[in-house]
Amino acid sequence: MRIEVNGTPRDITATTLADALAELGWADARVATALNGDFVPSSARAGQALRDGDRLEVLAPMQGG
Amino acid sequence: MRDFYGVTLPNALMLGTAQYPSPAVLADAFRESRAGVATVSLRREAGQGQAFWSLIRDLGVRVLPNTAGCHSAREAVTTARMARELFQTDWIKLEVIGHTDTLQPDPFGLLEAATVLCAEGFQVFPYTTEDQVLAARLLDAGCRVLMPWGAPIGSGLGLNNRHGLRMLRAAFPDVPMVIDAGLGLPSHAADAMEMGFDAVLLNSAVAQAGDPVAMARAFALAVQAGALARDADPMGVRDMGVPSTPLIGKAWL
C-alpha cells in the first residue's frame, strides 16, 4: 500500500505501524509517531493497523529554542 | 529562588539548542552558561535526530521540549504528547503561535492547549504575553509556571514592555516566572532578574553571537548579578540629586 511518511509517498508491505517503522529503517530509533494527526504511543504501534493513504509522522529529537 | 514544578534549578538560565555554528560550540556554550535546562524540539526524522539526542544527553541537563511552530491548539497538544514519550518528561514549553511576523502567542489557542495538557498531567511552561488576564486563566487551567515574552522571538529587543512585566510580576508574587524570548544582551537578562523574575530563557542571543561561548558566559554572569542585586534590595529611585558625601565638616574656602 502507499502511505505518506513525513510528507513523502512511500510504498510499504507492512500492515501495522510497528512493522512499517521496521521496514522504513526505524526499528530501534528514538522516534515518536503520529498517524493522521493523532499521537500513537509506542506501546500501541504493534496493534495500529495502517490503511492506504494514511499520513504517518515520525519525529525525532531536534534543536529548539 | 522559586522552584519549577518542584525542581530547583542550579541557576536561573535556560538555554536553547538551535542555530549554533557547530555541535562542539553548542556543548561549549552550555558549559560556560551553566544553564540547568536545555530546550529542544521535535522534527521529522531525517537522519540527524539520533546523534543530536546523544549530544543533548551528554550535556547532563534537564530537557524542556517545546511545541515551536505550532499554530493551533490541536497541533500543540499532539506535539506535546509526542514530546512526553520521546523525552520522557512531563515538562512542556507550550508555544501556540498566533502571528507569523511577531511570533506572538495565540492567547486563545494557548489557553485551550494548556487546559487539555494540564488535565493530562503535563507540567506546562506556557509561552505567553505580559497580559494579566491571560495569566490568571492559565493559572486557573493548572499552569504553575508562566513564561512571559520579553520581545518577539529572535528579535533581541530585550524587555519591550517593562511596565507590563513589572505589573505581571507584582500581580502573581508566588508564581515562578521565566522571561522567554526576545533577549539580546546580558543587560536584558540582568534587568529581568532585578525585576524579580525567576529565570530567563534564551537561544539566539547566545547562538547568533560572534562568539557564542563567550556570550554564554556573559549571560551566566549577568543572571547571577541580577539575582544577587534583587536579593540585596535595590535603593529607591529619585528625580533629584542627593549628595552622597557628607556636607558636615566641609572646609570654608
PDB file of N, CA and C in Angstrom, chain B residues 163-244:
ATOM      1  N   HIS B 163       6.876  47.998  32.023  1.00  0.00           N
ATOM      2  CA  HIS B 163       5.766  48.292  32.926  1.00  0.00           C
ATOM      3  C   HIS B 163       4.832  47.086  33.033  1.00  0.00           C
ATOM      4  N   GLY B 164       4.454  46.542  31.885  1.00  0.00           N
ATOM      5  CA  GLY B 164       3.553  45.388  31.874  1.00  0.00           C
ATOM      6  C   GLY B 164       4.161  44.191  32.591  1.00  0.00           C
ATOM      7  N   LEU B 165       5.445  43.974  32.392  1.00  0.00           N
ATOM      8  CA  LEU B 165       6.110  42.850  33.047  1.00  0.00           C
ATOM      9  C   LEU B 165       6.201  43.059  34.547  1.00  0.00           C
ATOM     10  N   ARG B 166       6.453  44.308  34.946  1.00  0.00           N
ATOM     11  CA  ARG B 166       6.521  44.603  36.378  1.00  0.00           C
ATOM     12  C   ARG B 166       5.150  44.385  37.036  1.00  0.00           C
ATOM     13  N   MET B 167       4.104  44.801  36.339  1.00  0.00           N
ATOM     14  CA  MET B 167       2.741  44.608  36.850  1.00  0.00           C
ATOM     15  C   MET B 167       2.417  43.115  36.965  1.00  0.00           C
ATOM     16  N   LEU B 168       2.822  42.355  35.969  1.00  0.00           N
ATOM     17  CA  LEU B 168       2.563  40.908  35.993  1.00  0.00           C
ATOM     18  C   LEU B 168       3.301  40.260  37.166  1.00  0.00           C
ATOM     19  N   ARG B 169       4.556  40.647  37.343  1.00  0.00           N
ATOM     20  CA  ARG B 169       5.351  40.092  38.445  1.00  0.00           C
ATOM     21  C   ARG B 169       4.674  40.392  39.788  1.00  0.00           C
ATOM     22  N   ALA B 170       4.202  41.638  39.931  1.00  0.00           N
ATOM     23  CA  ALA B 170       3.591  42.051  41.196  1.00  0.00           C
ATOM     24  C   ALA B 170       2.235  41.378  41.418  1.00  0.00           C
ATOM     25  N   ALA B 171       1.515  41.109  40.329  1.00  0.00           N
ATOM     26  CA  ALA B 171       0.164  40.556  40.450  1.00  0.00           C
ATOM     27  C   ALA B 171       0.180  39.103  40.942  1.00  0.00           C
ATOM     28  N   PHE B 172       1.228  38.373  40.613  1.00  0.00           N
ATOM     29  CA  PHE B 172       1.301  36.951  40.989  1.00  0.00           C
ATOM     30  C   PHE B 172       2.646  36.680  41.665  1.00  0.00           C
ATOM     31  N   PRO B 173       2.795  37.197  42.895  1.00  0.00           N
ATOM     32  CA  PRO B 173       4.124  37.148  43.534  1.00  0.00           C
ATOM     33  C   PRO B 173       4.641  35.737  43.820  1.00  0.00           C
ATOM     34  N   ASP B 174       3.732  34.753  43.887  1.00  0.00           N
ATOM     35  CA  ASP B 174       4.181  33.406  44.242  1.00  0.00           C
ATOM     36  C   ASP B 174       4.396  32.497  43.036  1.00  0.00           C
ATOM     37  N   VAL B 175       4.083  32.985  41.852  1.00  0.00           N
ATOM     38  CA  VAL B 175       4.172  32.137  40.660  1.00  0.00           C
ATOM     39  C   VAL B 175       5.570  32.235  40.046  1.00  0.00           C
ATOM     40  N   PRO B 176       6.240  31.113  39.869  1.00  0.00           N
ATOM     41  CA  PRO B 176       7.535  31.149  39.195  1.00  0.00           C
ATOM     42  C   PRO B 176       7.369  31.655  37.754  1.00  0.00           C
ATOM     43  N   MET B 177       8.209  32.604  37.369  1.00  0.00           N
ATOM     44  CA  MET B 177       8.097  33.177  36.019  1.00  0.00           C
ATOM     45  C   MET B 177       9.462  33.219  35.337  1.00  0.00           C
ATOM     46  N   VAL B 178       9.434  32.857  34.077  1.00  0.00           N
ATOM     47  CA  VAL B 178      10.630  32.853  33.250  1.00  0.00           C
ATOM     48  C   VAL B 178      10.413  33.849  32.118  1.00  0.00           C
ATOM     49  N   ILE B 179      11.350  34.777  31.942  1.00  0.00           N
ATOM     50  CA  ILE B 179      11.270  35.634  30.758  1.00  0.00           C
ATOM     51  C   ILE B 179      11.795  34.825  29.577  1.00  0.00           C
ATOM     52  N   ASP B 180      10.915  34.616  28.618  1.00  0.00           N
ATOM     53  CA  ASP B 180      11.239  33.750  27.493  1.00  0.00           C
ATOM     54  C   ASP B 180      11.131  34.549  26.201  1.00  0.00           C
ATOM     55  N   ALA B 181      12.185  34.611  25.481  1.00  0.00           N
ATOM     56  CA  ALA B 181      12.186  35.179  24.128  1.00  0.00           C
ATOM     57  C   ALA B 181      12.464  36.666  24.096  1.00  0.00           C
ATOM     58  N   GLY B 182      13.215  37.047  23.071  1.00  0.00           N
ATOM     59  CA  GLY B 182      13.431  38.457  22.762  1.00  0.00           C
ATOM     60  C   GLY B 182      14.667  39.078  23.376  1.00  0.00           C
ATOM     61  N   LEU B 183      15.352  38.345  24.273  1.00  0.00           N
ATOM     62  CA  LEU B 183      16.537  38.940  24.889  1.00  0.00           C
ATOM     63  C   LEU B 183      17.686  38.954  23.880  1.00  0.00           C
ATOM     64  N   GLY B 184      18.471  40.024  23.933  1.00  0.00           N
ATOM     65  CA  GLY B 184      19.602  40.133  23.016  1.00  0.00           C
ATOM     66  C   GLY B 184      20.924  40.305  23.739  1.00  0.00           C
ATOM     67  N   LEU B 185      20.876  40.926  24.919  1.00  0.00           N
ATOM     68  CA  LEU B 185      22.102  41.268  25.641  1.00  0.00           C
ATOM     69  C   LEU B 185      22.038  40.785  27.092  1.00  0.00           C
ATOM     70  N   PRO B 186      23.197  40.533  27.678  1.00  0.00           N
ATOM     71  CA  PRO B 186      23.218  40.163  29.103  1.00  0.00           C
ATOM     72  C   PRO B 186      22.539  41.207  29.982  1.00  0.00           C
ATOM     73  N   SER B 187      22.629  42.482  29.624  1.00  0.00           N
ATOM     74  CA  SER B 187      21.971  43.510  30.448  1.00  0.00           C
ATOM     75  C   SER B 187      20.457  43.298  30.484  1.00  0.00           C
ATOM     76  N   HIS B 188      19.873  42.780  29.396  1.00  0.00           N
ATOM     77  CA  HIS B 188      18.434  42.470  29.404  1.00  0.00           C
ATOM     78  C   HIS B 188      18.135  41.381  30.436  1.00  0.00           C
ATOM     79  N   ALA B 189      19.011  40.398  30.507  1.00  0.00           N
ATOM     80  CA  ALA B 189      18.806  39.281  31.442  1.00  0.00           C
ATOM     81  C   ALA B 189      18.957  39.768  32.878  1.00  0.00           C
ATOM     82  N   ALA B 190      19.964  40.615  33.117  1.00  0.00           N
ATOM     83  CA  ALA B 190      20.165  41.161  34.463  1.00  0.00           C
ATOM     84  C   ALA B 190      18.947  41.984  34.864  1.00  0.00           C
ATOM     85  N   ASP B 191      18.432  42.770  33.923  1.00  0.00           N
ATOM     86  CA  ASP B 191      17.251  43.603  34.165  1.00  0.00           C
ATOM     87  C   ASP B 191      16.067  42.724  34.602  1.00  0.00           C
ATOM     88  N   ALA B 192      15.854  41.634  33.860  1.00  0.00           N
ATOM     89  CA  ALA B 192      14.739  40.729  34.179  1.00  0.00           C
ATOM     90  C   ALA B 192      14.893  40.150  35.582  1.00  0.00           C
ATOM     91  N   MET B 193      16.098  39.769  35.937  1.00  0.00           N
ATOM     92  CA  MET B 193      16.327  39.190  37.265  1.00  0.00           C
ATOM     93  C   MET B 193      16.151  40.243  38.350  1.00  0.00           C
ATOM     94  N   GLU B 194      16.631  41.462  38.081  1.00  0.00           N
ATOM     95  CA  GLU B 194      16.472  42.552  39.054  1.00  0.00           C
ATOM     96  C   GLU B 194      14.997  42.855  39.298  1.00  0.00           C
ATOM     97  N   MET B 195      14.186  42.662  38.265  1.00  0.00           N
ATOM     98  CA  MET B 195      12.746  42.915  38.380  1.00  0.00           C
ATOM     99  C   MET B 195      12.027  41.802  39.142  1.00  0.00           C
ATOM    100  N   GLY B 196      12.734  40.743  39.458  1.00  0.00           N
ATOM    101  CA  GLY B 196      12.129  39.705  40.275  1.00  0.00           C
ATOM    102  C   GLY B 196      11.703  38.458  39.513  1.00  0.00           C
ATOM    103  N   PHE B 197      12.065  38.379  38.250  1.00  0.00           N
ATOM    104  CA  PHE B 197      11.755  37.144  37.524  1.00  0.00           C
ATOM    105  C   PHE B 197      12.714  36.046  37.970  1.00  0.00           C
ATOM    106  N   ASP B 198      12.268  34.802  37.819  1.00  0.00           N
ATOM    107  CA  ASP B 198      12.987  33.693  38.433  1.00  0.00           C
ATOM    108  C   ASP B 198      14.042  33.078  37.526  1.00  0.00           C
ATOM    109  N   ALA B 199      13.884  33.300  36.242  1.00  0.00           N
ATOM    110  CA  ALA B 199      14.856  32.759  35.291  1.00  0.00           C
ATOM    111  C   ALA B 199      14.648  33.446  33.944  1.00  0.00           C
ATOM    112  N   VAL B 200      15.600  33.261  33.063  1.00  0.00           N
ATOM    113  CA  VAL B 200      15.435  33.712  31.682  1.00  0.00           C
ATOM    114  C   VAL B 200      15.715  32.532  30.753  1.00  0.00           C
ATOM    115  N   LEU B 201      15.006  32.534  29.632  1.00  0.00           N
ATOM    116  CA  LEU B 201      15.217  31.508  28.619  1.00  0.00           C
ATOM    117  C   LEU B 201      15.641  32.203  27.347  1.00  0.00           C
ATOM    118  N   LEU B 202      16.770  31.810  26.804  1.00  0.00           N
ATOM    119  CA  LEU B 202      17.234  32.458  25.574  1.00  0.00           C
ATOM    120  C   LEU B 202      17.922  31.455  24.673  1.00  0.00           C
ATOM    121  N   ASN B 203      18.063  31.834  23.433  1.00  0.00           N
ATOM    122  CA  ASN B 203      18.728  30.981  22.456  1.00  0.00           C
ATOM    123  C   ASN B 203      19.539  31.825  21.478  1.00  0.00           C
ATOM    124  N   SER B 204      18.823  32.629  20.665  1.00  0.00           N
ATOM    125  CA  SER B 204      19.505  33.365  19.596  1.00  0.00           C
ATOM    126  C   SER B 204      20.597  34.285  20.133  1.00  0.00           C
ATOM    127  N   ALA B 205      20.358  34.902  21.292  1.00  0.00           N
ATOM    128  CA  ALA B 205      21.325  35.876  21.818  1.00  0.00           C
ATOM    129  C   ALA B 205      22.690  35.236  22.027  1.00  0.00           C
ATOM    130  N   VAL B 206      22.694  33.951  22.366  1.00  0.00           N
ATOM    131  CA  VAL B 206      23.962  33.243  22.531  1.00  0.00           C
ATOM    132  C   VAL B 206      24.396  32.632  21.195  1.00  0.00           C
ATOM    133  N   ALA B 207      23.485  31.894  20.570  1.00  0.00           N
ATOM    134  CA  ALA B 207      23.856  31.116  19.374  1.00  0.00           C
ATOM    135  C   ALA B 207      24.267  32.006  18.205  1.00  0.00           C
ATOM    136  N   GLN B 208      23.671  33.203  18.113  1.00  0.00           N
ATOM    137  CA  GLN B 208      23.952  34.074  16.965  1.00  0.00           C
ATOM    138  C   GLN B 208      25.028  35.102  17.275  1.00  0.00           C
ATOM    139  N   ALA B 209      25.589  35.087  18.469  1.00  0.00           N
ATOM    140  CA  ALA B 209      26.689  35.999  18.774  1.00  0.00           C
ATOM    141  C   ALA B 209      27.921  35.568  17.972  1.00  0.00           C
ATOM    142  N   GLY B 210      28.808  36.509  17.727  1.00  0.00           N
ATOM    143  CA  GLY B 210      30.049  36.186  17.014  1.00  0.00           C
ATOM    144  C   GLY B 210      30.838  35.125  17.765  1.00  0.00           C
ATOM    145  N   ASP B 211      30.822  35.203  19.074  1.00  0.00           N
ATOM    146  CA  ASP B 211      31.486  34.205  19.916  1.00  0.00           C
ATOM    147  C   ASP B 211      30.465  33.670  20.918  1.00  0.00           C
ATOM    148  N   PRO B 212      29.738  32.624  20.537  1.00  0.00           N
ATOM    149  CA  PRO B 212      28.659  32.113  21.390  1.00  0.00           C
ATOM    150  C   PRO B 212      29.142  31.665  22.771  1.00  0.00           C
ATOM    151  N   VAL B 213      30.347  31.134  22.828  1.00  0.00           N
ATOM    152  CA  VAL B 213      30.836  30.607  24.109  1.00  0.00           C
ATOM    153  C   VAL B 213      31.077  31.758  25.088  1.00  0.00           C
ATOM    154  N   ALA B 214      31.707  32.830  24.612  1.00  0.00           N
ATOM    155  CA  ALA B 214      31.931  33.992  25.471  1.00  0.00           C
ATOM    156  C   ALA B 214      30.608  34.636  25.867  1.00  0.00           C
ATOM    157  N   MET B 215      29.663  34.693  24.922  1.00  0.00           N
ATOM    158  CA  MET B 215      28.360  35.301  25.235  1.00  0.00           C
ATOM    159  C   MET B 215      27.600  34.457  26.259  1.00  0.00           C
ATOM    160  N   ALA B 216      27.755  33.158  26.186  1.00  0.00           N
ATOM    161  CA  ALA B 216      27.103  32.288  27.165  1.00  0.00           C
ATOM    162  C   ALA B 216      27.613  32.602  28.562  1.00  0.00           C
ATOM    163  N   ARG B 217      28.901  32.828  28.674  1.00  0.00           N
ATOM    164  CA  ARG B 217      29.483  33.159  29.982  1.00  0.00           C
ATOM    165  C   ARG B 217      28.984  34.535  30.442  1.00  0.00           C
ATOM    166  N   ALA B 218      28.888  35.474  29.496  1.00  0.00           N
ATOM    167  CA  ALA B 218      28.402  36.809  29.839  1.00  0.00           C
ATOM    168  C   ALA B 218      26.976  36.736  30.392  1.00  0.00           C
ATOM    169  N   PHE B 219      26.132  35.924  29.778  1.00  0.00           N
ATOM    170  CA  PHE B 219      24.756  35.775  30.272  1.00  0.00           C
ATOM    171  C   PHE B 219      24.745  35.097  31.649  1.00  0.00           C
ATOM    172  N   ALA B 220      25.613  34.129  31.847  1.00  0.00           N
ATOM    173  CA  ALA B 220      25.662  33.450  33.150  1.00  0.00           C
ATOM    174  C   ALA B 220      25.973  34.450  34.252  1.00  0.00           C
ATOM    175  N   LEU B 221      26.951  35.317  33.977  1.00  0.00           N
ATOM    176  CA  LEU B 221      27.345  36.321  34.975  1.00  0.00           C
ATOM    177  C   LEU B 221      26.232  37.343  35.183  1.00  0.00           C
ATOM    178  N   ALA B 222      25.577  37.740  34.100  1.00  0.00           N
ATOM    179  CA  ALA B 222      24.515  38.750  34.188  1.00  0.00           C
ATOM    180  C   ALA B 222      23.338  38.244  35.016  1.00  0.00           C
ATOM    181  N   VAL B 223      22.967  36.994  34.787  1.00  0.00           N
ATOM    182  CA  VAL B 223      21.844  36.409  35.526  1.00  0.00           C
ATOM    183  C   VAL B 223      22.185  36.325  37.009  1.00  0.00           C
ATOM    184  N   GLN B 224      23.412  35.959  37.272  1.00  0.00           N
ATOM    185  CA  GLN B 224      23.877  35.856  38.656  1.00  0.00           C
ATOM    186  C   GLN B 224      23.878  37.239  39.313  1.00  0.00           C
ATOM    187  N   ALA B 225      24.384  38.236  38.592  1.00  0.00           N
ATOM    188  CA  ALA B 225      24.446  39.599  39.128  1.00  0.00           C
ATOM    189  C   ALA B 225      23.047  40.138  39.384  1.00  0.00           C
ATOM    190  N   GLY B 226      22.143  39.901  38.439  1.00  0.00           N
ATOM    191  CA  GLY B 226      20.778  40.402  38.587  1.00  0.00           C
ATOM    192  C   GLY B 226      20.071  39.787  39.785  1.00  0.00           C
ATOM    193  N   ALA B 227      20.255  38.495  39.977  1.00  0.00           N
ATOM    194  CA  ALA B 227      19.615  37.811  41.108  1.00  0.00           C
ATOM    195  C   ALA B 227      20.191  38.301  42.432  1.00  0.00           C
ATOM    196  N   LEU B 228      21.497  38.490  42.428  1.00  0.00           N
ATOM    197  CA  LEU B 228      22.165  38.980  43.640  1.00  0.00           C
ATOM    198  C   LEU B 228      21.656  40.378  43.993  1.00  0.00           C
ATOM    199  N   ALA B 229      21.532  41.219  42.976  1.00  0.00           N
ATOM    200  CA  ALA B 229      21.071  42.605  43.181  1.00  0.00           C
ATOM    201  C   ALA B 229      19.637  42.621  43.706  1.00  0.00           C
ATOM    202  N   ARG B 230      18.779  41.785  43.131  1.00  0.00           N
ATOM    203  CA  ARG B 230      17.390  41.724  43.587  1.00  0.00           C
ATOM    204  C   ARG B 230      17.330  41.337  45.065  1.00  0.00           C
ATOM    205  N   ASP B 231      18.115  40.342  45.442  1.00  0.00           N
ATOM    206  CA  ASP B 231      18.100  39.891  46.838  1.00  0.00           C
ATOM    207  C   ASP B 231      18.717  40.923  47.780  1.00  0.00           C
ATOM    208  N   ALA B 232      19.516  41.819  47.211  1.00  0.00           N
ATOM    209  CA  ALA B 232      20.181  42.836  48.034  1.00  0.00           C
ATOM    210  C   ALA B 232      19.288  44.059  48.260  1.00  0.00           C
ATOM    211  N   ASP B 233      18.060  44.035  47.730  1.00  0.00           N
ATOM    212  CA  ASP B 233      17.089  45.106  47.962  1.00  0.00           C
ATOM    213  C   ASP B 233      17.583  46.452  47.416  1.00  0.00           C
ATOM    214  N   PRO B 234      17.418  46.685  46.131  1.00  0.00           N
ATOM    215  CA  PRO B 234      17.938  47.910  45.498  1.00  0.00           C
ATOM    216  C   PRO B 234      17.372  49.182  46.124  1.00  0.00           C
ATOM    217  N   MET B 235      18.142  50.251  46.070  1.00  0.00           N
ATOM    218  CA  MET B 235      17.706  51.558  46.586  1.00  0.00           C
ATOM    219  C   MET B 235      16.533  52.084  45.764  1.00  0.00           C
ATOM    220  N   GLY B 236      15.808  53.048  46.339  1.00  0.00           N
ATOM    221  CA  GLY B 236      14.730  53.682  45.608  1.00  0.00           C
ATOM    222  C   GLY B 236      15.265  54.695  44.604  1.00  0.00           C
ATOM    223  N   VAL B 237      14.418  55.033  43.631  1.00  0.00           N
ATOM    224  CA  VAL B 237      14.812  55.988  42.592  1.00  0.00           C
ATOM    225  C   VAL B 237      14.295  57.373  42.960  1.00  0.00           C
ATOM    226  N   ARG B 238      15.097  58.424  42.739  1.00  0.00           N
ATOM    227  CA  ARG B 238      14.675  59.797  42.999  1.00  0.00           C
ATOM    228  C   ARG B 238      14.819  60.621  41.734  1.00  0.00           C
ATOM    229  N   ASP B 239      14.027  61.664  41.655  1.00  0.00           N
ATOM    230  CA  ASP B 239      14.117  62.555  40.498  1.00  0.00           C
ATOM    231  C   ASP B 239      15.260  63.559  40.640  1.00  0.00           C
ATOM    232  N   MET B 240      15.585  63.949  41.888  1.00  0.00           N
ATOM    233  CA  MET B 240      16.594  64.978  42.114  1.00  0.00           C
ATOM    234  C   MET B 240      17.879  64.367  42.655  1.00  0.00           C
ATOM    235  N   GLY B 241      18.978  65.104  42.505  1.00  0.00           N
ATOM    236  CA  GLY B 241      20.253  64.642  43.028  1.00  0.00           C
ATOM    237  C   GLY B 241      20.305  64.769  44.548  1.00  0.00           C
ATOM    238  N   VAL B 242      20.938  63.836  45.177  1.00  0.00           N
ATOM    239  CA  VAL B 242      21.140  63.876  46.633  1.00  0.00           C
ATOM    240  C   VAL B 242      22.614  63.580  46.882  1.00  0.00           C
ATOM    241  N   PRO B 243      23.342  64.518  47.536  1.00  0.00           N
ATOM    242  CA  PRO B 243      24.786  64.284  47.695  1.00  0.00           C
ATOM    243  C   PRO B 243      25.056  63.053  48.549  1.00  0.00           C
ATOM    244  N   SER B 244      26.008  62.285  48.141  1.00  0.00           N
ATOM    245  CA  SER B 244      26.356  61.101  48.924  1.00  0.00           C
ATOM    246  C   SER B 244      27.482  61.424  49.911  1.00  0.00           C
TER     247      SER B 244
END
